[in-house]
Coordinates of N, CA and C in Angstrom, one line a residue:
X1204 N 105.9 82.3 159.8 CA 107.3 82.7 160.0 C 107.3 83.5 161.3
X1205 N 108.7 83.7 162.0 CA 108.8 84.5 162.9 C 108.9 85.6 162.8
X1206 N 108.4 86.8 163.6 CA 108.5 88.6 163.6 C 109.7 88.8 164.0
X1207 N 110.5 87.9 164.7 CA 112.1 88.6 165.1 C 113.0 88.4 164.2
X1208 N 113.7 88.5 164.2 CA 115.3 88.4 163.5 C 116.4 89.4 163.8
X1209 N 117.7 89.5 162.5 CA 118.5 90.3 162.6 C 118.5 90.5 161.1
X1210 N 119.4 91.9 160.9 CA 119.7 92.1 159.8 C 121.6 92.7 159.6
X1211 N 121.9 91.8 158.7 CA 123.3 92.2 158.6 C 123.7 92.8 157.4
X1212 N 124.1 94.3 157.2 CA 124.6 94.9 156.4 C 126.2 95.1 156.1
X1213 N 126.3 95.0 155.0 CA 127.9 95.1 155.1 C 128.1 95.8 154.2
X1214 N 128.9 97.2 154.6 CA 128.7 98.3 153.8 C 130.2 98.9 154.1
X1215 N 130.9 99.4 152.7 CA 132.2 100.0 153.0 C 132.1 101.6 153.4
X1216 N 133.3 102.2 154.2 CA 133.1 103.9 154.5 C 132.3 104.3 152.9
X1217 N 132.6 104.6 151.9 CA 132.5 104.9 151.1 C 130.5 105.3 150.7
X1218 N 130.0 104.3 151.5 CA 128.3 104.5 151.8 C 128.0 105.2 152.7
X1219 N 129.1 106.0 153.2 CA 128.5 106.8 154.6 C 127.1 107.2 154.7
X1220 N 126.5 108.0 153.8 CA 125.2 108.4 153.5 C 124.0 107.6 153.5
X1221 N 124.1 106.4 153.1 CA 123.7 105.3 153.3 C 123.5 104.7 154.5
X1222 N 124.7 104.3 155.4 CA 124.7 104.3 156.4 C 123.7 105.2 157.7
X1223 N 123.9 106.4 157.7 CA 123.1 107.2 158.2 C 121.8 107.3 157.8
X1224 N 121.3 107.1 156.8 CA 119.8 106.9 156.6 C 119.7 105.9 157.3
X1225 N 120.1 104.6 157.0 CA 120.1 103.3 157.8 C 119.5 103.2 159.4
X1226 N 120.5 104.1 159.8 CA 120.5 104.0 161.6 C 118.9 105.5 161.4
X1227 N 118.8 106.7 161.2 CA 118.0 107.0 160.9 C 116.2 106.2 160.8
X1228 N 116.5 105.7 159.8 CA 114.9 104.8 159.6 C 115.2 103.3 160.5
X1229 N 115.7 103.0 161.4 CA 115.7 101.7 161.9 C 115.2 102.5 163.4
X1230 N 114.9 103.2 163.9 CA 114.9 104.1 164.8 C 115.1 103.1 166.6
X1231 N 116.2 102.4 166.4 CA 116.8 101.4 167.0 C 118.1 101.6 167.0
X1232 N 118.8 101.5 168.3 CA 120.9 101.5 168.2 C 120.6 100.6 167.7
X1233 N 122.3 100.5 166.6 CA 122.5 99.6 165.9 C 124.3 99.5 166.1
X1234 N 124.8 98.0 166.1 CA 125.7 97.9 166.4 C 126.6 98.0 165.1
X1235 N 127.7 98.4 165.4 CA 128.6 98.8 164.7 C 130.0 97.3 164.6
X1236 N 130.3 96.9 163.6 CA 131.5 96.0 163.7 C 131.9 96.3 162.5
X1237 N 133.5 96.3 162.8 CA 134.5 96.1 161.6 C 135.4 95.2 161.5
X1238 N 135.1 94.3 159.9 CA 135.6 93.5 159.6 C 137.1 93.8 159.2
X1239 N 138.1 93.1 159.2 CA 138.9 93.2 158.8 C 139.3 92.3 157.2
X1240 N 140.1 93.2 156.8 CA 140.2 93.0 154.7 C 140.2 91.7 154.6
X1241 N 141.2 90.7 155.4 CA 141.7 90.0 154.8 C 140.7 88.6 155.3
X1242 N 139.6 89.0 156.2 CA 138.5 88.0 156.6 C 137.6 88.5 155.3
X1243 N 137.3 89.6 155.1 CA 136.5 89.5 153.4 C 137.3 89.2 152.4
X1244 N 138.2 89.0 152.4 CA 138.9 88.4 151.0 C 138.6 87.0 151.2
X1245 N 138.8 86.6 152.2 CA 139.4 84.9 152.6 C 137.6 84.4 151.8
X1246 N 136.6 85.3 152.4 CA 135.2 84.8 152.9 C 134.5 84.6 151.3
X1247 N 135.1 85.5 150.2 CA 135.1 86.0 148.8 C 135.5 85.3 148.5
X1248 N 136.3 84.6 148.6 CA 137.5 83.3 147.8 C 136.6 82.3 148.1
X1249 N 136.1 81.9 148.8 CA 135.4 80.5 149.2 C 134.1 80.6 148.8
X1250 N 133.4 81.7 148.8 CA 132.1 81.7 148.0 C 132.4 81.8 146.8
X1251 N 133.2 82.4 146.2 CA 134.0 82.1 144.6 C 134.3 80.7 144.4
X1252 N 135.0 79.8 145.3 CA 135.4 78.4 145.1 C 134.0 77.7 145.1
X1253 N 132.9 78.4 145.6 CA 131.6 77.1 145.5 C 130.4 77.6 144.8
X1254 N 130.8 78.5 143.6 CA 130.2 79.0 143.0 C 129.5 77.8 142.4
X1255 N 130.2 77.1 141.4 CA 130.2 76.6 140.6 C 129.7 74.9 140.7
X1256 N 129.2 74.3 142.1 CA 129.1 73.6 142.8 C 127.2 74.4 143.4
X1257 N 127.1 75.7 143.6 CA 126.1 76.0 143.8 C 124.8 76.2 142.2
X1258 N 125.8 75.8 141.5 CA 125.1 76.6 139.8 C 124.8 74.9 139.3
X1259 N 125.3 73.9 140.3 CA 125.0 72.2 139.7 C 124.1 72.3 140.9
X1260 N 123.8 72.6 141.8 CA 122.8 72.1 142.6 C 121.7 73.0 142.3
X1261 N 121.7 74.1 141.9 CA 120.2 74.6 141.4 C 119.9 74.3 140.4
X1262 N 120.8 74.0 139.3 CA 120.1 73.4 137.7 C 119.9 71.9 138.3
X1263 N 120.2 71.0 139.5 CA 119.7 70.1 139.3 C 118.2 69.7 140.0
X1264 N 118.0 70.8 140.9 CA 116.7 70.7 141.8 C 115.9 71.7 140.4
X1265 N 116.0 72.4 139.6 CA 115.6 73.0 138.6 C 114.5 71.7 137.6
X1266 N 115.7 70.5 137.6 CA 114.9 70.0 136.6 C 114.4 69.1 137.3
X1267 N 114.6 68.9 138.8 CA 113.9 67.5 139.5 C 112.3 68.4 139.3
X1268 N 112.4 69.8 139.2 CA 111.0 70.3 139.7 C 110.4 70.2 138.2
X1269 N 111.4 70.0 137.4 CA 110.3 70.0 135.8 C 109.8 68.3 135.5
X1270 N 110.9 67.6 136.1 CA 110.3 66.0 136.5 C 109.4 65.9 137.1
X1271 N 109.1 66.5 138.4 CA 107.8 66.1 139.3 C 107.1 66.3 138.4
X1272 N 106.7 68.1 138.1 CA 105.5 68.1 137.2 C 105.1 67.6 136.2
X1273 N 105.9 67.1 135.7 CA 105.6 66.5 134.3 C 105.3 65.0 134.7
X1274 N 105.5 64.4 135.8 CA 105.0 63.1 136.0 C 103.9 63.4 136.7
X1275 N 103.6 64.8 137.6 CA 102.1 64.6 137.9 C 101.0 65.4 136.6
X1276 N 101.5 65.7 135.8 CA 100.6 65.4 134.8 C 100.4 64.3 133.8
X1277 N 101.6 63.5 133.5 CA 101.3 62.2 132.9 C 100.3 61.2 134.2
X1278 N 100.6 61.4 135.6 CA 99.6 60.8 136.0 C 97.4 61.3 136.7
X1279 N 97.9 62.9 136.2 CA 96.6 63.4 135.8 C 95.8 62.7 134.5
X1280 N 97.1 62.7 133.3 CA 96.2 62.2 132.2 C 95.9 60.8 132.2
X1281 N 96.8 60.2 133.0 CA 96.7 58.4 133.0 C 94.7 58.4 133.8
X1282 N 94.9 59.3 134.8 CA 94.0 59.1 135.8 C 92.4 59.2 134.6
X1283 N 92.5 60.6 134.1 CA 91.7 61.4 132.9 C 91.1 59.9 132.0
X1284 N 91.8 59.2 132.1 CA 91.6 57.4 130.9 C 91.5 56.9 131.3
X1285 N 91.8 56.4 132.5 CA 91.4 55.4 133.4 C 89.7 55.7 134.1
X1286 N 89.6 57.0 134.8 CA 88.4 57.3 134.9 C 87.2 57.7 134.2
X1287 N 87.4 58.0 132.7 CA 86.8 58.9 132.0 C 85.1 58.3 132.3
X1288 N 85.1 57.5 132.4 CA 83.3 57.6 132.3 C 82.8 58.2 133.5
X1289 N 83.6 57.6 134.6 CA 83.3 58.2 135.6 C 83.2 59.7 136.2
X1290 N 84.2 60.2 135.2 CA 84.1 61.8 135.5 C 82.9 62.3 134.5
X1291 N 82.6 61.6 133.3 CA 81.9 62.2 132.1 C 80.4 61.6 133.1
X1292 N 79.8 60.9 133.8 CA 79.2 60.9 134.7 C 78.7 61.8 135.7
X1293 N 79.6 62.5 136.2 CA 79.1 63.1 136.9 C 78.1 64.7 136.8
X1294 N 77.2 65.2 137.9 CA 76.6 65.9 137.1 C 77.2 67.4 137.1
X1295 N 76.9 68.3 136.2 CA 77.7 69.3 136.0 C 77.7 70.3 137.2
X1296 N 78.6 71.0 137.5 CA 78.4 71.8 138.7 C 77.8 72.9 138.6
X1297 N 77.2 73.3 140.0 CA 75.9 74.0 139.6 C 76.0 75.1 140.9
X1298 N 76.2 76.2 140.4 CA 76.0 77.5 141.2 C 74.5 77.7 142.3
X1299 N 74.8 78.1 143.6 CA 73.4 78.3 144.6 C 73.1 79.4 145.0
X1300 N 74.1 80.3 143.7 CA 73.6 81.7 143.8 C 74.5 82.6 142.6
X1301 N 73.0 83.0 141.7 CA 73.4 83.6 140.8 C 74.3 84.8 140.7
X1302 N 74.8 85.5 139.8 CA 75.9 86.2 139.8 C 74.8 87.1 140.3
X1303 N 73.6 87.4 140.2 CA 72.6 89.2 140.6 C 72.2 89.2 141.9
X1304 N 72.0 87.6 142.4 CA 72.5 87.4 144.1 C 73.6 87.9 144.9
X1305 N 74.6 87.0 144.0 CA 75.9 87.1 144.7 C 76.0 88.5 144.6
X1306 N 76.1 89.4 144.0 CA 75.9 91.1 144.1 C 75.1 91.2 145.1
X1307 N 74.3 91.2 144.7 CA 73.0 91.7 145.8 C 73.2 91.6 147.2
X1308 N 74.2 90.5 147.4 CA 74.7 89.8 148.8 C 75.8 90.9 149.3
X1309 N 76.6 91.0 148.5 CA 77.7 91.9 148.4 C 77.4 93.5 148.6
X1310 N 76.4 93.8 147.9 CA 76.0 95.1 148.2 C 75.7 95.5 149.6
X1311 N 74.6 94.3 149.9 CA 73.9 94.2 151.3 C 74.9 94.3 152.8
X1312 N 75.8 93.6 152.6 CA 76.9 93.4 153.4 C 77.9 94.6 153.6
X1313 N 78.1 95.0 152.6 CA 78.9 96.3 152.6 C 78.0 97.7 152.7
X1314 N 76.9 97.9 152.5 CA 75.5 99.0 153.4 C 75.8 98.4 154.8
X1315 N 75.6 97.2 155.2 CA 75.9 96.7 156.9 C 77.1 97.1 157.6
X1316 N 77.9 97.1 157.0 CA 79.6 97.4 157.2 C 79.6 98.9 157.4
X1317 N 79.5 99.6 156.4 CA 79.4 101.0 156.7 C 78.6 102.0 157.1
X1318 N 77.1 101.3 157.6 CA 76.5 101.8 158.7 C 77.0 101.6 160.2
X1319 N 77.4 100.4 160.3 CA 78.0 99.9 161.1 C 79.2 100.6 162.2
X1320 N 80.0 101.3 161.1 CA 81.1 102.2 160.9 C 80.9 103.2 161.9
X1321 N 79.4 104.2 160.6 CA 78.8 105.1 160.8 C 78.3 105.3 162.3
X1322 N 77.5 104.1 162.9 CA 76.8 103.9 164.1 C 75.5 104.3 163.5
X1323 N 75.1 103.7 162.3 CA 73.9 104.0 162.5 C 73.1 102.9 162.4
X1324 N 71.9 102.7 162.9 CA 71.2 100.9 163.0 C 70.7 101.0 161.7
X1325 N 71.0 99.8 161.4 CA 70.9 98.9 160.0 C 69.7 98.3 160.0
X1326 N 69.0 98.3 161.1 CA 67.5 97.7 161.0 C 66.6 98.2 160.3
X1327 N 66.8 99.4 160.3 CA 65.4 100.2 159.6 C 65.6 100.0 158.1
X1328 N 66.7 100.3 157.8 CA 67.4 99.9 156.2 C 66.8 98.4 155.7
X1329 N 67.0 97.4 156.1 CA 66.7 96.2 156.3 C 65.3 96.3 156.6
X1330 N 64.6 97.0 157.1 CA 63.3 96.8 157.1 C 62.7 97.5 155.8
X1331 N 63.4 98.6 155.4 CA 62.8 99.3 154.2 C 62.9 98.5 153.2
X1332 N 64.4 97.8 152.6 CA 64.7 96.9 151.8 C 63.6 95.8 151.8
X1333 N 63.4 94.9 152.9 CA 62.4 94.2 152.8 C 61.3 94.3 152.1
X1334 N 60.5 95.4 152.5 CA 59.6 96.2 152.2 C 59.8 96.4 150.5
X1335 N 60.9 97.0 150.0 CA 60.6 97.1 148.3 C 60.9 95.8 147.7
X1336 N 61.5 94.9 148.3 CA 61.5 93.5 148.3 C 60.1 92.3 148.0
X1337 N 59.2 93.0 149.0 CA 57.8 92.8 148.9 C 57.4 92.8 147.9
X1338 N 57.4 94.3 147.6 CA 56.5 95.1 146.2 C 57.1 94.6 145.4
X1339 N 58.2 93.9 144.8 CA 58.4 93.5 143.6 C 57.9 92.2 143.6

């Protein structure tokens, strides 16, 4: 998505305080316009008139989305029956590094990171580690 835009608030005198925090934390001029009553009433009446027209078109994209999924799960489970030997075939998946690895990896990398940080060389560390690495 893009980093630019605008933002339009529409706020009656009545928020003054609001207002000024506004311009405040935006630490940017902000332009000022005033609408006149009878362009917000007009603009209120028309989004009132398609209310009800907007409340049919989200209950119907609502249920087209409970349609899709439900047909790509009937075509998961068609797939599930049609393939079954073929998946009950295959061999079970198999981890290339145990959970006391994958730590150990994790540990190692984050000692590197924060010497790193520190400025201090990670070689000698790495050499010591080796070293009780050895002896076990």
């Amino acid at each position: 998505a893009g980093r630019g835009g605008r933002a339009v608030t529409f706020l009656d005198p009545s928020n003054r305080a609001l207002i000024k925090q506004i311009v405040k934390h935006s630490g940017k001029k902000l332009k000022q316009r005033i609408v006149a009553d009878e362009t917000i009433d007009k603009w209120t009446e028309a989004i009132a008139a398609m209310a009800e027209d907007i409340a049919k078109i989200m209950l119907e994209e609502k249920q087209e989305r409970i349609l899709q999924k439900a047909e790509m799960e009937a075509l998961r489970a068609e797939n599930l029956v049609e393939h079954h030997n073929e998946i009950m075939a295959r061999p079970a998946k198999t981890w290339f590094q145990s959970k006391k690895d994958k730590k150990q990896t994790q540990d190692a990398a984050r000692e590197e990171y924060e010497d790193r940080r520190k400025g201090i060389s990670s070689n000698n560390k790495r050499k010591k580690q080796e070293e009780r690495d050895k002896k076990k």
